[in-house]
Tab-separated table of C-alpha atoms in Angstrom:
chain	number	residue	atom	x	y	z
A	1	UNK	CA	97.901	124.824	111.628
A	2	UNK	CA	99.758	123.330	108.837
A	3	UNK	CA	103.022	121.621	108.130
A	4	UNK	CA	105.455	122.669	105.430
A	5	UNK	CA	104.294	121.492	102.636
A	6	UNK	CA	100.562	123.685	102.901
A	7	UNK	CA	98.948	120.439	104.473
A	8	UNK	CA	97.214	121.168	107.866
A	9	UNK	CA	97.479	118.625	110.614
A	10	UNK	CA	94.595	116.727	109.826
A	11	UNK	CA	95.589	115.993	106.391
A	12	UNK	CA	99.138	114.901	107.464
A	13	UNK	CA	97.556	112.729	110.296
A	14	UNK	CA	94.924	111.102	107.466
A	15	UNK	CA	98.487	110.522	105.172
A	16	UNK	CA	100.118	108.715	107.944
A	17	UNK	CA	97.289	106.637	108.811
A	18	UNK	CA	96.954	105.963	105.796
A	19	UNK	CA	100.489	104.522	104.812
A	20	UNK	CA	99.820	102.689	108.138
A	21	UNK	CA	96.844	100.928	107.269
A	22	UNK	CA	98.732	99.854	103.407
A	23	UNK	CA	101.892	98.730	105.592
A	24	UNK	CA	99.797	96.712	107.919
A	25	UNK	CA	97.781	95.118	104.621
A	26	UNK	CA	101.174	94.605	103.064
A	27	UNK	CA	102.286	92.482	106.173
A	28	UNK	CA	99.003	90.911	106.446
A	29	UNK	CA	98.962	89.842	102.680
A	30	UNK	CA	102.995	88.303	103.016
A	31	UNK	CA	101.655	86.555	106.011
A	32	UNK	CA	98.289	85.021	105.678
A	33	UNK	CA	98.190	85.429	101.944
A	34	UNK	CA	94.574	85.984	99.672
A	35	UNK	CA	92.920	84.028	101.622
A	36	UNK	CA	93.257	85.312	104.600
A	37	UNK	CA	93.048	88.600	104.458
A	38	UNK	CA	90.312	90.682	105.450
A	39	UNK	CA	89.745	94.309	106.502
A	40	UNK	CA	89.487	93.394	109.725
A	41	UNK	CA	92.510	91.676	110.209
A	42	UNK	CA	94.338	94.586	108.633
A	43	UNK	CA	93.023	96.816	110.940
A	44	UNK	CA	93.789	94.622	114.211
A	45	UNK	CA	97.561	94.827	112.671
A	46	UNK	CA	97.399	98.347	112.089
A	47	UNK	CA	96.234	99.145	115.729
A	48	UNK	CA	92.682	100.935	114.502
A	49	UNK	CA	89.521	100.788	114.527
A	50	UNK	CA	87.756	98.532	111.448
A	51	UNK	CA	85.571	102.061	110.841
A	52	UNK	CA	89.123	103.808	110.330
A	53	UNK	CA	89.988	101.335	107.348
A	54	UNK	CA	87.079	101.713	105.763
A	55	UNK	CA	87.109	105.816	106.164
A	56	UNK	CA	90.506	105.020	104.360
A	57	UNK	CA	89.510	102.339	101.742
A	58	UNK	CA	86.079	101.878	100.493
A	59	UNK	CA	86.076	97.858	100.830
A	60	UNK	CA	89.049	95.434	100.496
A	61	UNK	CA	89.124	95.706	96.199
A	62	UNK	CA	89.741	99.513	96.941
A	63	UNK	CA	92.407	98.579	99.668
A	64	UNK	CA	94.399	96.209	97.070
A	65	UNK	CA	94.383	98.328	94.359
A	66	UNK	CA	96.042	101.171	96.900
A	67	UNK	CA	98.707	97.984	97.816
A	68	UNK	CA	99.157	97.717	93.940
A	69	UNK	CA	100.016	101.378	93.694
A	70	UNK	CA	102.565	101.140	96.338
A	71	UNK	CA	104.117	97.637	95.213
A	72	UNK	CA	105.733	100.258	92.509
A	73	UNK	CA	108.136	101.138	95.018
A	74	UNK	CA	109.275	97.820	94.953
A	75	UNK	CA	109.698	96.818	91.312
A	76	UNK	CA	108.771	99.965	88.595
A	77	UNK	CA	110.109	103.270	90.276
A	78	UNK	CA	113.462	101.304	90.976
A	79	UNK	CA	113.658	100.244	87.100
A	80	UNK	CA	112.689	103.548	85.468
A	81	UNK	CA	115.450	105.333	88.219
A	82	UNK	CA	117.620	102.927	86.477
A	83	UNK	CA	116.168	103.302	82.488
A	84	UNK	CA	116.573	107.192	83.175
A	85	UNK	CA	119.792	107.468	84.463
A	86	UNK	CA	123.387	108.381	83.028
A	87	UNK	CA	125.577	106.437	80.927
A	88	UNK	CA	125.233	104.085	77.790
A	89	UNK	CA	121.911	102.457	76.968
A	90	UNK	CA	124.136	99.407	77.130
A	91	UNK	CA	125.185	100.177	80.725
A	92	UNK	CA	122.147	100.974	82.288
A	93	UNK	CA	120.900	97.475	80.377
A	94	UNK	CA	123.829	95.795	82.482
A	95	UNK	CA	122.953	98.065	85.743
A	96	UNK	CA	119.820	97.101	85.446
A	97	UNK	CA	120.444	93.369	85.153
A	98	UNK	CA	122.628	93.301	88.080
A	99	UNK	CA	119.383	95.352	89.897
A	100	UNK	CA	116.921	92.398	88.854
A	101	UNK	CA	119.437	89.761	89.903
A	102	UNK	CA	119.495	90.788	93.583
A	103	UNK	CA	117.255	88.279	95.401
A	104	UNK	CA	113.615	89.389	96.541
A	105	UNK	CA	112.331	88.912	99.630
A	106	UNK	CA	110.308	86.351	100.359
A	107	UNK	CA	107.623	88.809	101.625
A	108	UNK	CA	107.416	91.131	98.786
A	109	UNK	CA	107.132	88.057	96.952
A	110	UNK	CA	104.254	86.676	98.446
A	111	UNK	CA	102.647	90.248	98.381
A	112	UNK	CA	102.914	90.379	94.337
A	113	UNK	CA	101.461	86.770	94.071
A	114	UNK	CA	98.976	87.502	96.874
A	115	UNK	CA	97.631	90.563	94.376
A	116	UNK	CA	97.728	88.327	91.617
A	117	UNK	CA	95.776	85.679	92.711
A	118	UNK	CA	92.957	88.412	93.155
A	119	UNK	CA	93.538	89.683	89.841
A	120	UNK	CA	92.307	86.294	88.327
A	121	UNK	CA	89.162	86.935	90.271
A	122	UNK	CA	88.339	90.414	90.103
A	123	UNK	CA	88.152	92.074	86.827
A	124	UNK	CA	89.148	95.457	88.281
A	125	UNK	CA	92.314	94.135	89.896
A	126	UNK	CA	93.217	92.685	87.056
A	127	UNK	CA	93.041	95.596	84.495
A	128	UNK	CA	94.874	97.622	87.140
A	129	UNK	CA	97.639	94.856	87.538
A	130	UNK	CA	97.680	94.421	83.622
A	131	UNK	CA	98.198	98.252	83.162
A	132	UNK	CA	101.531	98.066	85.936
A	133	UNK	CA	102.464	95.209	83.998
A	134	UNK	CA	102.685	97.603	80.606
A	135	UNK	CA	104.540	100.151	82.504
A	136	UNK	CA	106.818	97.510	84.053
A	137	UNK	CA	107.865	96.494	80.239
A	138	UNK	CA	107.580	100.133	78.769
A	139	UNK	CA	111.129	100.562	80.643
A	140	UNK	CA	112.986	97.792	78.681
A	141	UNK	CA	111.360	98.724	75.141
A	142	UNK	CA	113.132	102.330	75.752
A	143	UNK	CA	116.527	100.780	76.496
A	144	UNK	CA	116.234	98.446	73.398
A	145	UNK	CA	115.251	101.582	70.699
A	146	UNK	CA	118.117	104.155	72.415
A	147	UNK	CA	120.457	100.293	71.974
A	148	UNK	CA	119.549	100.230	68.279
A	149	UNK	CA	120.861	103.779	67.844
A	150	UNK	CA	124.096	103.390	70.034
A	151	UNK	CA	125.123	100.107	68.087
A	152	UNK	CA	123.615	100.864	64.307
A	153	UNK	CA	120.906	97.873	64.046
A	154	UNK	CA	118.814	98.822	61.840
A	155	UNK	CA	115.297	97.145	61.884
A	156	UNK	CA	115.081	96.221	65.749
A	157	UNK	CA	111.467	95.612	66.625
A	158	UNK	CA	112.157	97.024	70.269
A	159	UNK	CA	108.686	96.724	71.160
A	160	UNK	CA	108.720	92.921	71.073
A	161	UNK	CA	112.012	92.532	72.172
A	162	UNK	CA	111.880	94.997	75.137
A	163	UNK	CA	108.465	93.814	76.163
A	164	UNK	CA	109.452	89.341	75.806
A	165	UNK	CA	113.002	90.552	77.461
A	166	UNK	CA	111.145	92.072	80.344
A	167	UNK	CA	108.786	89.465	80.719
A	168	UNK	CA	111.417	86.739	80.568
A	169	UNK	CA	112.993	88.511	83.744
A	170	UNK	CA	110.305	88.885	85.488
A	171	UNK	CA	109.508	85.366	85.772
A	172	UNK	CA	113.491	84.425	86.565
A	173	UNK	CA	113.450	86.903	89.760
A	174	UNK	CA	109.788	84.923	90.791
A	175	UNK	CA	111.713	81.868	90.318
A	176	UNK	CA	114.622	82.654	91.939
A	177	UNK	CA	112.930	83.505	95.435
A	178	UNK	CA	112.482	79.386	94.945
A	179	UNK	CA	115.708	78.344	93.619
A	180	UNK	CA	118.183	81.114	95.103
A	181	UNK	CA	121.002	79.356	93.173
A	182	UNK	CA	119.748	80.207	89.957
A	183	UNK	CA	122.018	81.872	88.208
A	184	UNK	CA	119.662	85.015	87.193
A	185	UNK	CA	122.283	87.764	86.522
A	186	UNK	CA	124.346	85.500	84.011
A	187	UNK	CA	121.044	84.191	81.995
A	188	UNK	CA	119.911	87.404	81.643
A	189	UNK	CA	123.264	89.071	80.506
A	190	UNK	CA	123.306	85.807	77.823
A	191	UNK	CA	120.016	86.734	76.609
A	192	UNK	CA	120.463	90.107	76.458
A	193	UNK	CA	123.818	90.024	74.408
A	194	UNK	CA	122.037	87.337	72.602
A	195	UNK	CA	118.714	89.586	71.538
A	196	UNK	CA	121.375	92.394	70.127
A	197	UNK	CA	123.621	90.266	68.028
A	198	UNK	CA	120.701	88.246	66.842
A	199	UNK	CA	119.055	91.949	65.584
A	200	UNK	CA	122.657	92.826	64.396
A	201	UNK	CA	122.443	89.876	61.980
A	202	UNK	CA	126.370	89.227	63.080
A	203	UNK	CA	126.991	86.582	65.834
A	204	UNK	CA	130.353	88.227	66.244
A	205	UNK	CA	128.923	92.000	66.453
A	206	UNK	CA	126.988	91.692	70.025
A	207	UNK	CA	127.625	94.261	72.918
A	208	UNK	CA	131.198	95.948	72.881
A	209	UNK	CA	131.578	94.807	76.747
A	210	UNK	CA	131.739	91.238	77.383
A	211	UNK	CA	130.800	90.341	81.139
A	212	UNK	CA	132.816	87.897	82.932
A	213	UNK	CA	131.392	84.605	83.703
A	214	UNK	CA	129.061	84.138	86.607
């Protein structure tokens, strides 16, 4: 027997334990953090047998770098829906600023830190983190070369300007799961305008839409 999409039962039972075993990690890694979290203890969350994890996921390296692959959901897919979409390069910029300035949980936080501390101690990890880290940035370098067209600067190195712009925002959402009063959406809007009228060589010549203070 299979479902709709050609898969028989089997395989659709093996996807859902599957997703069951990476929610139960996720929870286990926002709740115990790197240090304590084992295969085991993923499997007493997910209600299965430590055998079944391990039918799943080779060893716990295998089972974060599955973790890493769905943490996209929570940071890339969202930002390239955005990068993609209609309108302005300017107003998907500003859509996507007001995306980044929504506060993170406190769990998915700990789940991205949680990876990264095993990335500092695993080599794999941390070529696979490094590598969601370039497609994280590849986003904002798109929106900066399609800005250079729409406004006329000539000579923007969007490369380095998409790629420090994206890492500056990265590490104001980490910091604002700290400091929730920090005023994320308004710094990043100032250094945004700030990047384009410094490339425009005219102070006065930034974005055509000013945002209102925040």
């Amino acid at each position: 027997m299979t479902g709709g999409d050609g898969r028989s039962a089997r395989e659709v039972q093996g996807a859902l334990t599957r997703e069951r075993i990476l929610s139960a990690a996720r929870g286990a890694l926002a709740e115990h953090g790197p240090g304590g979290f084992t295969t085991r203890g993923v499997a007493r969350r997910a209600g299965i047998s430590h055998g079944m994890v391990h039918y799943h996921f080779k060893d716990k390296r295998d089972l974060i770098l599955a973790v890493l692959v769905q943490a996209r959901r929570d940071w890339i897919e969202p930002l390239e829906e955005l990068v993609d979409g209609p309108g302005s390069a300017e107003s998907r910029m500003r859509a996507v600023i007001a995306w980044m300035a929504r506060p993170a949980t406190a769990d998915v936080m700990r789940v991205h830190l949680s990876i990264y501390v095993f990335a500092l101690a695993d080599e794999t990890v941390r070529e696979r983190y490094a590598a969601e880290y370039a497609r994280w940035r590849a986003p904002f370098v798109a929106l900066y070369r399609q800005l250079a067209t729409e406004l006329g600067i000539v000579g923007l190195d969007a490369k380095s300007v998409g790629e420090t712009f994206a890492s500056a925002a990265d590490g104001l959402v980490q910091q604002q799961v700290i400091d929730p009063g920090l005023p994320t959406a308004r710094m990043l809007r100032r250094l945004f305008e700030a990047t384009v009228e410094r490339a425009s060589g005219d102070p006065q010549s930034g974005p055509r839409s000013r945002p209102s203070p925040s």
